[in-house]
Amino acid sequence: MTMTSDIVVVMGVSSVGKTTVAKGISTVTGWEFAEGDAFHPQANIDKMHAGQPLTDEDRWPWLALIRDWMAEQIATGDQAVVTCSALKESYRDLLREAGPEVRFLHLVADESLVGDRMAHREGHFMPTSLLHTQYEALEPLTERELDLGSVVVSVAGTPPQVLNRCLDALGLEATTEGAHP
């Protein structure tokens, strides 16, 4: 029996909880996990460290690397979850080029909640000063994207509550032995 791939891109602004949710999904499903930030070239990281927002020209090569990684997962029939801000519909369109198996999980929260989380976050290259630019650039999922299986989930609550809402919204179940979201 051949299993088809399912690729979930956990998207949203910086510090909304993408990595926490994606790692949670990976843990309870046994899916491959990739941190989208790891695909950034050093020039992008340096720019963000300097407090400069990335331009579309900075993002296209990064997004293409994520797309190509997802296409590899699909080609081998693997299930995977990857984090990526994917703030604009055009970015998501590029990522969706990996295959029809790609769907998005948009994590949403009020800017003040995310700003508070960001202020208490250590070791990340995205400064709090750039959060507002992410909200300004954010294009919510369209009806077309929702029709293709993408979902929107609030991150209000505890991490286990959020993970359970995400799994429910995506129609996923914990499959790894002893996994409890």
mmCIF file with all atom_site columns, C-alpha atoms in Angstrom:
data_model
loop_
_atom_site.group_PDB
_atom_site.id
_atom_site.type_symbol
_atom_site.label_atom_id
_atom_site.label_alt_id
_atom_site.label_comp_id
_atom_site.label_asym_id
_atom_site.label_entity_id
_atom_site.label_seq_id
_atom_site.pdbx_PDB_ins_code
_atom_site.Cartn_x
_atom_site.Cartn_y
_atom_site.Cartn_z
_atom_site.occupancy
_atom_site.B_iso_or_equiv
_atom_site.pdbx_formal_charge
_atom_site.auth_seq_id
_atom_site.auth_comp_id
_atom_site.auth_asym_id
_atom_site.auth_atom_id
_atom_site.pdbx_PDB_model_num
ATOM 1   C CA . MET A 1 1   ? 0.000   0.000  0.000  1.00 0.00 ? 1   MET A CA 1
ATOM 2   C CA . THR A 1 2   ? 1.437   3.370  -0.991 1.00 0.00 ? 2   THR A CA 1
ATOM 3   C CA . MET A 1 3   ? 0.965   6.211  1.445  1.00 0.00 ? 3   MET A CA 1
ATOM 4   C CA . THR A 1 4   ? 0.644   9.660  -0.023 1.00 0.00 ? 4   THR A CA 1
ATOM 5   C CA . SER A 1 5   ? 2.662   12.482 1.428  1.00 0.00 ? 5   SER A CA 1
ATOM 6   C CA . ASP A 1 6   ? 1.210   15.167 3.629  1.00 0.00 ? 6   ASP A CA 1
ATOM 7   C CA . ILE A 1 7   ? 3.307   18.288 4.064  1.00 0.00 ? 7   ILE A CA 1
ATOM 8   C CA . VAL A 1 8   ? 2.229   20.934 6.576  1.00 0.00 ? 8   VAL A CA 1
ATOM 9   C CA . VAL A 1 9   ? 3.822   24.369 6.578  1.00 0.00 ? 9   VAL A CA 1
ATOM 10  C CA . VAL A 1 10  ? 3.321   25.975 9.993  1.00 0.00 ? 10  VAL A CA 1
ATOM 11  C CA . MET A 1 11  ? 3.152   29.675 9.158  1.00 0.00 ? 11  MET A CA 1
ATOM 12  C CA . GLY A 1 12  ? 2.730   33.023 10.890 1.00 0.00 ? 12  GLY A CA 1
ATOM 13  C CA . VAL A 1 13  ? 4.688   35.948 12.239 1.00 0.00 ? 13  VAL A CA 1
ATOM 14  C CA . SER A 1 14  ? 7.881   35.514 14.231 1.00 0.00 ? 14  SER A CA 1
ATOM 15  C CA . SER A 1 15  ? 7.396   34.186 17.787 1.00 0.00 ? 15  SER A CA 1
ATOM 16  C CA . VAL A 1 16  ? 3.780   33.107 17.207 1.00 0.00 ? 16  VAL A CA 1
ATOM 17  C CA . GLY A 1 17  ? 4.758   29.533 18.112 1.00 0.00 ? 17  GLY A CA 1
ATOM 18  C CA . LYS A 1 18  ? 5.589   27.932 14.760 1.00 0.00 ? 18  LYS A CA 1
ATOM 19  C CA . THR A 1 19  ? 8.506   25.848 16.036 1.00 0.00 ? 19  THR A CA 1
ATOM 20  C CA . THR A 1 20  ? 6.693   24.708 19.183 1.00 0.00 ? 20  THR A CA 1
ATOM 21  C CA . VAL A 1 21  ? 3.656   23.584 17.195 1.00 0.00 ? 21  VAL A CA 1
ATOM 22  C CA . ALA A 1 22  ? 5.660   22.022 14.355 1.00 0.00 ? 22  ALA A CA 1
ATOM 23  C CA . LYS A 1 23  ? 7.860   20.061 16.777 1.00 0.00 ? 23  LYS A CA 1
ATOM 24  C CA . GLY A 1 24  ? 4.711   18.973 18.612 1.00 0.00 ? 24  GLY A CA 1
ATOM 25  C CA . ILE A 1 25  ? 3.118   17.745 15.380 1.00 0.00 ? 25  ILE A CA 1
ATOM 26  C CA . SER A 1 26  ? 6.345   15.944 14.460 1.00 0.00 ? 26  SER A CA 1
ATOM 27  C CA . THR A 1 27  ? 6.567   14.299 17.872 1.00 0.00 ? 27  THR A CA 1
ATOM 28  C CA . VAL A 1 28  ? 3.005   12.974 17.981 1.00 0.00 ? 28  VAL A CA 1
ATOM 29  C CA . THR A 1 29  ? 2.820   11.923 14.303 1.00 0.00 ? 29  THR A CA 1
ATOM 30  C CA . GLY A 1 30  ? 6.386   10.738 13.724 1.00 0.00 ? 30  GLY A CA 1
ATOM 31  C CA . TRP A 1 31  ? 6.690   13.088 10.733 1.00 0.00 ? 31  TRP A CA 1
ATOM 32  C CA . GLU A 1 32  ? 9.945   14.637 9.571  1.00 0.00 ? 32  GLU A CA 1
ATOM 33  C CA . PHE A 1 33  ? 10.503  18.148 11.015 1.00 0.00 ? 33  PHE A CA 1
ATOM 34  C CA . ALA A 1 34  ? 12.402  21.039 9.448  1.00 0.00 ? 34  ALA A CA 1
ATOM 35  C CA . GLU A 1 35  ? 13.002  24.506 10.879 1.00 0.00 ? 35  GLU A CA 1
ATOM 36  C CA . GLY A 1 36  ? 12.457  26.986 8.053  1.00 0.00 ? 36  GLY A CA 1
ATOM 37  C CA . ASP A 1 37  ? 14.878  29.476 9.598  1.00 0.00 ? 37  ASP A CA 1
ATOM 38  C CA . ALA A 1 38  ? 17.686  26.944 9.053  1.00 0.00 ? 38  ALA A CA 1
ATOM 39  C CA . PHE A 1 39  ? 17.257  27.455 5.290  1.00 0.00 ? 39  PHE A CA 1
ATOM 40  C CA . HIS A 1 40  ? 18.069  31.196 5.510  1.00 0.00 ? 40  HIS A CA 1
ATOM 41  C CA . PRO A 1 41  ? 21.363  32.199 3.920  1.00 0.00 ? 41  PRO A CA 1
ATOM 42  C CA . GLN A 1 42  ? 23.793  33.955 6.261  1.00 0.00 ? 42  GLN A CA 1
ATOM 43  C CA . ALA A 1 43  ? 23.178  37.292 4.511  1.00 0.00 ? 43  ALA A CA 1
ATOM 44  C CA . ASN A 1 44  ? 19.499  37.169 5.558  1.00 0.00 ? 44  ASN A CA 1
ATOM 45  C CA . ILE A 1 45  ? 20.403  36.326 9.155  1.00 0.00 ? 45  ILE A CA 1
ATOM 46  C CA . ASP A 1 46  ? 22.937  39.170 9.257  1.00 0.00 ? 46  ASP A CA 1
ATOM 47  C CA . LYS A 1 47  ? 20.361  41.596 7.876  1.00 0.00 ? 47  LYS A CA 1
ATOM 48  C CA . MET A 1 48  ? 17.766  40.631 10.493 1.00 0.00 ? 48  MET A CA 1
ATOM 49  C CA . HIS A 1 49  ? 20.364  40.791 13.286 1.00 0.00 ? 49  HIS A CA 1
ATOM 50  C CA . ALA A 1 50  ? 21.031  44.362 12.146 1.00 0.00 ? 50  ALA A CA 1
ATOM 51  C CA . GLY A 1 51  ? 17.319  45.175 12.543 1.00 0.00 ? 51  GLY A CA 1
ATOM 52  C CA . GLN A 1 52  ? 16.669  45.408 8.796  1.00 0.00 ? 52  GLN A CA 1
ATOM 53  C CA . PRO A 1 53  ? 13.542  43.708 7.421  1.00 0.00 ? 53  PRO A CA 1
ATOM 54  C CA . LEU A 1 54  ? 14.057  41.283 4.559  1.00 0.00 ? 54  LEU A CA 1
ATOM 55  C CA . THR A 1 55  ? 12.911  42.247 1.078  1.00 0.00 ? 55  THR A CA 1
ATOM 56  C CA . ASP A 1 56  ? 11.163  39.958 -1.375 1.00 0.00 ? 56  ASP A CA 1
ATOM 57  C CA . GLU A 1 57  ? 14.493  39.626 -3.190 1.00 0.00 ? 57  GLU A CA 1
ATOM 58  C CA . ASP A 1 58  ? 16.014  38.330 0.082  1.00 0.00 ? 58  ASP A CA 1
ATOM 59  C CA . ARG A 1 59  ? 13.172  35.866 0.608  1.00 0.00 ? 59  ARG A CA 1
ATOM 60  C CA . TRP A 1 60  ? 12.794  34.203 -2.818 1.00 0.00 ? 60  TRP A CA 1
ATOM 61  C CA . PRO A 1 61  ? 15.974  32.048 -2.623 1.00 0.00 ? 61  PRO A CA 1
ATOM 62  C CA . TRP A 1 62  ? 15.109  31.046 0.965  1.00 0.00 ? 62  TRP A CA 1
ATOM 63  C CA . LEU A 1 63  ? 11.571  30.072 -0.010 1.00 0.00 ? 63  LEU A CA 1
ATOM 64  C CA . ALA A 1 64  ? 12.880  28.110 -3.007 1.00 0.00 ? 64  ALA A CA 1
ATOM 65  C CA . LEU A 1 65  ? 15.126  26.058 -0.700 1.00 0.00 ? 65  LEU A CA 1
ATOM 66  C CA . ILE A 1 66  ? 12.149  25.209 1.517  1.00 0.00 ? 66  ILE A CA 1
ATOM 67  C CA . ARG A 1 67  ? 10.043  24.361 -1.545 1.00 0.00 ? 67  ARG A CA 1
ATOM 68  C CA . ASP A 1 68  ? 12.771  22.070 -2.850 1.00 0.00 ? 68  ASP A CA 1
ATOM 69  C CA . TRP A 1 69  ? 13.100  20.320 0.543  1.00 0.00 ? 69  TRP A CA 1
ATOM 70  C CA . MET A 1 70  ? 9.329   19.717 0.607  1.00 0.00 ? 70  MET A CA 1
ATOM 71  C CA . ALA A 1 71  ? 9.421   18.382 -2.984 1.00 0.00 ? 71  ALA A CA 1
ATOM 72  C CA . GLU A 1 72  ? 12.090  15.881 -1.881 1.00 0.00 ? 72  GLU A CA 1
ATOM 73  C CA . GLN A 1 73  ? 9.850   14.733 0.987  1.00 0.00 ? 73  GLN A CA 1
ATOM 74  C CA . ILE A 1 74  ? 6.942   14.303 -1.413 1.00 0.00 ? 74  ILE A CA 1
ATOM 75  C CA . ALA A 1 75  ? 9.102   12.420 -3.945 1.00 0.00 ? 75  ALA A CA 1
ATOM 76  C CA . THR A 1 76  ? 10.037  9.872  -1.283 1.00 0.00 ? 76  THR A CA 1
ATOM 77  C CA . GLY A 1 77  ? 6.461   9.610  0.045  1.00 0.00 ? 77  GLY A CA 1
ATOM 78  C CA . ASP A 1 78  ? 7.354   11.088 3.420  1.00 0.00 ? 78  ASP A CA 1
ATOM 79  C CA . GLN A 1 79  ? 5.129   13.078 5.751  1.00 0.00 ? 79  GLN A CA 1
ATOM 80  C CA . ALA A 1 80  ? 6.707   16.306 6.980  1.00 0.00 ? 80  ALA A CA 1
ATOM 81  C CA . VAL A 1 81  ? 6.118   19.516 8.877  1.00 0.00 ? 81  VAL A CA 1
ATOM 82  C CA . VAL A 1 82  ? 8.180   22.656 8.306  1.00 0.00 ? 82  VAL A CA 1
ATOM 83  C CA . THR A 1 83  ? 8.098   26.134 9.798  1.00 0.00 ? 83  THR A CA 1
ATOM 84  C CA . CYS A 1 84  ? 8.038   29.162 7.519  1.00 0.00 ? 84  CYS A CA 1
ATOM 85  C CA . SER A 1 85  ? 6.561   32.608 8.061  1.00 0.00 ? 85  SER A CA 1
ATOM 86  C CA . ALA A 1 86  ? 4.972   32.458 4.557  1.00 0.00 ? 86  ALA A CA 1
ATOM 87  C CA . LEU A 1 87  ? 3.469   35.889 5.165  1.00 0.00 ? 87  LEU A CA 1
ATOM 88  C CA . LYS A 1 88  ? 2.349   36.613 1.603  1.00 0.00 ? 88  LYS A CA 1
ATOM 89  C CA . GLU A 1 89  ? 0.130   34.635 -0.740 1.00 0.00 ? 89  GLU A CA 1
ATOM 90  C CA . SER A 1 90  ? 2.830   34.831 -3.432 1.00 0.00 ? 90  SER A CA 1
ATOM 91  C CA . TYR A 1 91  ? 5.307   33.172 -1.023 1.00 0.00 ? 91  TYR A CA 1
ATOM 92  C CA . ARG A 1 92  ? 2.794   30.415 -0.300 1.00 0.00 ? 92  ARG A CA 1
ATOM 93  C CA . ASP A 1 93  ? 2.194   29.965 -4.031 1.00 0.00 ? 93  ASP A CA 1
ATOM 94  C CA . LEU A 1 94  ? 5.927   29.369 -4.507 1.00 0.00 ? 94  LEU A CA 1
ATOM 95  C CA . LEU A 1 95  ? 5.999   26.874 -1.631 1.00 0.00 ? 95  LEU A CA 1
ATOM 96  C CA . ARG A 1 96  ? 2.926   25.119 -3.019 1.00 0.00 ? 96  ARG A CA 1
ATOM 97  C CA . GLU A 1 97  ? 4.918   24.411 -6.197 1.00 0.00 ? 97  GLU A CA 1
ATOM 98  C CA . ALA A 1 98  ? 6.426   21.487 -4.236 1.00 0.00 ? 98  ALA A CA 1
ATOM 99  C CA . GLY A 1 99  ? 3.157   19.632 -4.849 1.00 0.00 ? 99  GLY A CA 1
ATOM 100 C CA . PRO A 1 100 ? -0.550  19.462 -4.067 1.00 0.00 ? 100 PRO A CA 1
ATOM 101 C CA . GLU A 1 101 ? 0.325   17.705 -0.794 1.00 0.00 ? 101 GLU A CA 1
ATOM 102 C CA . VAL A 1 102 ? 1.389   21.047 0.722  1.00 0.00 ? 102 VAL A CA 1
ATOM 103 C CA . ARG A 1 103 ? -1.060  22.774 3.043  1.00 0.00 ? 103 ARG A CA 1
ATOM 104 C CA . PHE A 1 104 ? -0.655  25.590 5.526  1.00 0.00 ? 104 PHE A CA 1
ATOM 105 C CA . LEU A 1 105 ? -1.382  25.869 9.240  1.00 0.00 ? 105 LEU A CA 1
ATOM 106 C CA . HIS A 1 106 ? -1.619  29.609 9.956  1.00 0.00 ? 106 HIS A CA 1
ATOM 107 C CA . LEU A 1 107 ? -1.045  30.348 13.635 1.00 0.00 ? 107 LEU A CA 1
ATOM 108 C CA . VAL A 1 108 ? -2.670  33.603 14.682 1.00 0.00 ? 108 VAL A CA 1
ATOM 109 C CA . ALA A 1 109 ? -2.454  35.843 17.746 1.00 0.00 ? 109 ALA A CA 1
ATOM 110 C CA . ASP A 1 110 ? -2.808  39.456 18.738 1.00 0.00 ? 110 ASP A CA 1
ATOM 111 C CA . GLU A 1 111 ? 0.355   41.484 18.138 1.00 0.00 ? 111 GLU A CA 1
ATOM 112 C CA . SER A 1 112 ? 0.665   42.351 21.853 1.00 0.00 ? 112 SER A CA 1
ATOM 113 C CA . LEU A 1 113 ? 0.701   38.646 22.856 1.00 0.00 ? 113 LEU A CA 1
ATOM 114 C CA . VAL A 1 114 ? 3.332   37.828 20.249 1.00 0.00 ? 114 VAL A CA 1
ATOM 115 C CA . GLY A 1 115 ? 5.381   40.900 21.182 1.00 0.00 ? 115 GLY A CA 1
ATOM 116 C CA . ASP A 1 116 ? 5.400   39.785 24.822 1.00 0.00 ? 116 ASP A CA 1
ATOM 117 C CA . ARG A 1 117 ? 6.531   36.290 23.824 1.00 0.00 ? 117 ARG A CA 1
ATOM 118 C CA . MET A 1 118 ? 9.194   37.733 21.550 1.00 0.00 ? 118 MET A CA 1
ATOM 119 C CA . ALA A 1 119 ? 10.536  39.980 24.304 1.00 0.00 ? 119 ALA A CA 1
ATOM 120 C CA . HIS A 1 120 ? 11.119  36.906 26.497 1.00 0.00 ? 120 HIS A CA 1
ATOM 121 C CA . ARG A 1 121 ? 12.656  34.785 23.751 1.00 0.00 ? 121 ARG A CA 1
ATOM 122 C CA . GLU A 1 122 ? 16.397  34.164 23.800 1.00 0.00 ? 122 GLU A CA 1
ATOM 123 C CA . GLY A 1 123 ? 18.805  33.214 21.058 1.00 0.00 ? 123 GLY A CA 1
ATOM 124 C CA . HIS A 1 124 ? 16.763  34.203 18.004 1.00 0.00 ? 124 HIS A CA 1
ATOM 125 C CA . PHE A 1 125 ? 17.983  36.556 15.284 1.00 0.00 ? 125 PHE A CA 1
ATOM 126 C CA . MET A 1 126 ? 14.657  38.369 14.765 1.00 0.00 ? 126 MET A CA 1
ATOM 127 C CA . PRO A 1 127 ? 14.511  41.509 16.950 1.00 0.00 ? 127 PRO A CA 1
ATOM 128 C CA . THR A 1 128 ? 11.231  42.653 18.521 1.00 0.00 ? 128 THR A CA 1
ATOM 129 C CA . SER A 1 129 ? 11.531  45.896 16.543 1.00 0.00 ? 129 SER A CA 1
ATOM 130 C CA . LEU A 1 130 ? 10.720  43.995 13.323 1.00 0.00 ? 130 LEU A CA 1
ATOM 131 C CA . LEU A 1 131 ? 7.507   42.348 14.562 1.00 0.00 ? 131 LEU A CA 1
ATOM 132 C CA . HIS A 1 132 ? 5.282   45.184 13.352 1.00 0.00 ? 132 HIS A CA 1
ATOM 133 C CA . THR A 1 133 ? 6.710   44.854 9.828  1.00 0.00 ? 133 THR A CA 1
ATOM 134 C CA . GLN A 1 134 ? 5.655   41.199 9.830  1.00 0.00 ? 134 GLN A CA 1
ATOM 135 C CA . TYR A 1 135 ? 2.073   42.088 10.771 1.00 0.00 ? 135 TYR A CA 1
ATOM 136 C CA . GLU A 1 136 ? 2.041   44.769 8.078  1.00 0.00 ? 136 GLU A CA 1
ATOM 137 C CA . ALA A 1 137 ? 3.240   42.268 5.451  1.00 0.00 ? 137 ALA A CA 1
ATOM 138 C CA . LEU A 1 138 ? 0.942   39.426 6.572  1.00 0.00 ? 138 LEU A CA 1
ATOM 139 C CA . GLU A 1 139 ? -1.674  38.372 4.023  1.00 0.00 ? 139 GLU A CA 1
ATOM 140 C CA . PRO A 1 140 ? -4.154  35.972 5.672  1.00 0.00 ? 140 PRO A CA 1
ATOM 141 C CA . LEU A 1 141 ? -4.988  32.702 3.958  1.00 0.00 ? 141 LEU A CA 1
ATOM 142 C CA . THR A 1 142 ? -7.416  33.206 1.090  1.00 0.00 ? 142 THR A CA 1
ATOM 143 C CA . GLU A 1 143 ? -10.635 31.274 0.501  1.00 0.00 ? 143 GLU A CA 1
ATOM 144 C CA . ARG A 1 144 ? -8.823  29.410 -2.289 1.00 0.00 ? 144 ARG A CA 1
ATOM 145 C CA . GLU A 1 145 ? -6.088  28.363 0.136  1.00 0.00 ? 145 GLU A CA 1
ATOM 146 C CA . LEU A 1 146 ? -8.615  27.286 2.747  1.00 0.00 ? 146 LEU A CA 1
ATOM 147 C CA . ASP A 1 147 ? -10.404 25.237 0.075  1.00 0.00 ? 147 ASP A CA 1
ATOM 148 C CA . LEU A 1 148 ? -7.077  23.471 -0.592 1.00 0.00 ? 148 LEU A CA 1
ATOM 149 C CA . GLY A 1 149 ? -6.937  22.197 3.014  1.00 0.00 ? 149 GLY A CA 1
ATOM 150 C CA . SER A 1 150 ? -5.124  25.014 4.795  1.00 0.00 ? 150 SER A CA 1
ATOM 151 C CA . VAL A 1 151 ? -6.366  26.045 8.246  1.00 0.00 ? 151 VAL A CA 1
ATOM 152 C CA . VAL A 1 152 ? -6.161  28.915 10.732 1.00 0.00 ? 152 VAL A CA 1
ATOM 153 C CA . VAL A 1 153 ? -5.667  28.267 14.469 1.00 0.00 ? 153 VAL A CA 1
ATOM 154 C CA . SER A 1 154 ? -5.367  30.671 17.406 1.00 0.00 ? 154 SER A CA 1
ATOM 155 C CA . VAL A 1 155 ? -2.370  30.241 19.690 1.00 0.00 ? 155 VAL A CA 1
ATOM 156 C CA . ALA A 1 156 ? -4.242  31.478 22.758 1.00 0.00 ? 156 ALA A CA 1
ATOM 157 C CA . GLY A 1 157 ? -3.837  29.008 25.604 1.00 0.00 ? 157 GLY A CA 1
ATOM 158 C CA . THR A 1 158 ? -1.203  26.532 26.685 1.00 0.00 ? 158 THR A CA 1
ATOM 159 C CA . PRO A 1 159 ? 1.068   24.765 24.192 1.00 0.00 ? 159 PRO A CA 1
ATOM 160 C CA . PRO A 1 160 ? -0.787  21.424 24.650 1.00 0.00 ? 160 PRO A CA 1
ATOM 161 C CA . GLN A 1 161 ? -4.149  23.151 24.058 1.00 0.00 ? 161 GLN A CA 1
ATOM 162 C CA . VAL A 1 162 ? -2.822  24.845 20.918 1.00 0.00 ? 162 VAL A CA 1
ATOM 163 C CA . LEU A 1 163 ? -1.302  21.592 19.630 1.00 0.00 ? 163 LEU A CA 1
ATOM 164 C CA . ASN A 1 164 ? -4.597  19.746 20.141 1.00 0.00 ? 164 ASN A CA 1
ATOM 165 C CA . ARG A 1 165 ? -6.488  22.480 18.239 1.00 0.00 ? 165 ARG A CA 1
ATOM 166 C CA . CYS A 1 166 ? -3.945  22.280 15.419 1.00 0.00 ? 166 CYS A CA 1
ATOM 167 C CA . LEU A 1 167 ? -4.163  18.493 15.162 1.00 0.00 ? 167 LEU A CA 1
ATOM 168 C CA . ASP A 1 168 ? -7.972  18.691 15.138 1.00 0.00 ? 168 ASP A CA 1
ATOM 169 C CA . ALA A 1 169 ? -8.001  21.439 12.496 1.00 0.00 ? 169 ALA A CA 1
ATOM 170 C CA . LEU A 1 170 ? -5.627  19.436 10.286 1.00 0.00 ? 170 LEU A CA 1
ATOM 171 C CA . GLY A 1 171 ? -7.492  16.170 10.849 1.00 0.00 ? 171 GLY A CA 1
ATOM 172 C CA . LEU A 1 172 ? -4.380  14.506 12.297 1.00 0.00 ? 172 LEU A CA 1
ATOM 173 C CA . GLU A 1 173 ? -4.093  12.007 15.126 1.00 0.00 ? 173 GLU A CA 1
ATOM 174 C CA . ALA A 1 174 ? -1.210  11.138 17.400 1.00 0.00 ? 174 ALA A CA 1
ATOM 175 C CA . THR A 1 175 ? 0.353   8.010  15.931 1.00 0.00 ? 175 THR A CA 1
ATOM 176 C CA . THR A 1 176 ? 3.617   7.551  17.780 1.00 0.00 ? 176 THR A CA 1
ATOM 177 C CA . GLU A 1 177 ? 3.485   5.155  20.688 1.00 0.00 ? 177 GLU A CA 1
ATOM 178 C CA . GLY A 1 178 ? 2.984   6.910  23.987 1.00 0.00 ? 178 GLY A CA 1
ATOM 179 C CA . ALA A 1 179 ? 2.604   10.316 22.334 1.00 0.00 ? 179 ALA A CA 1
ATOM 180 C CA . HIS A 1 180 ? 0.269   12.628 24.167 1.00 0.00 ? 180 HIS A CA 1
ATOM 181 C CA . PRO A 1 181 ? -0.099  16.145 22.866 1.00 0.00 ? 181 PRO A CA 1
#
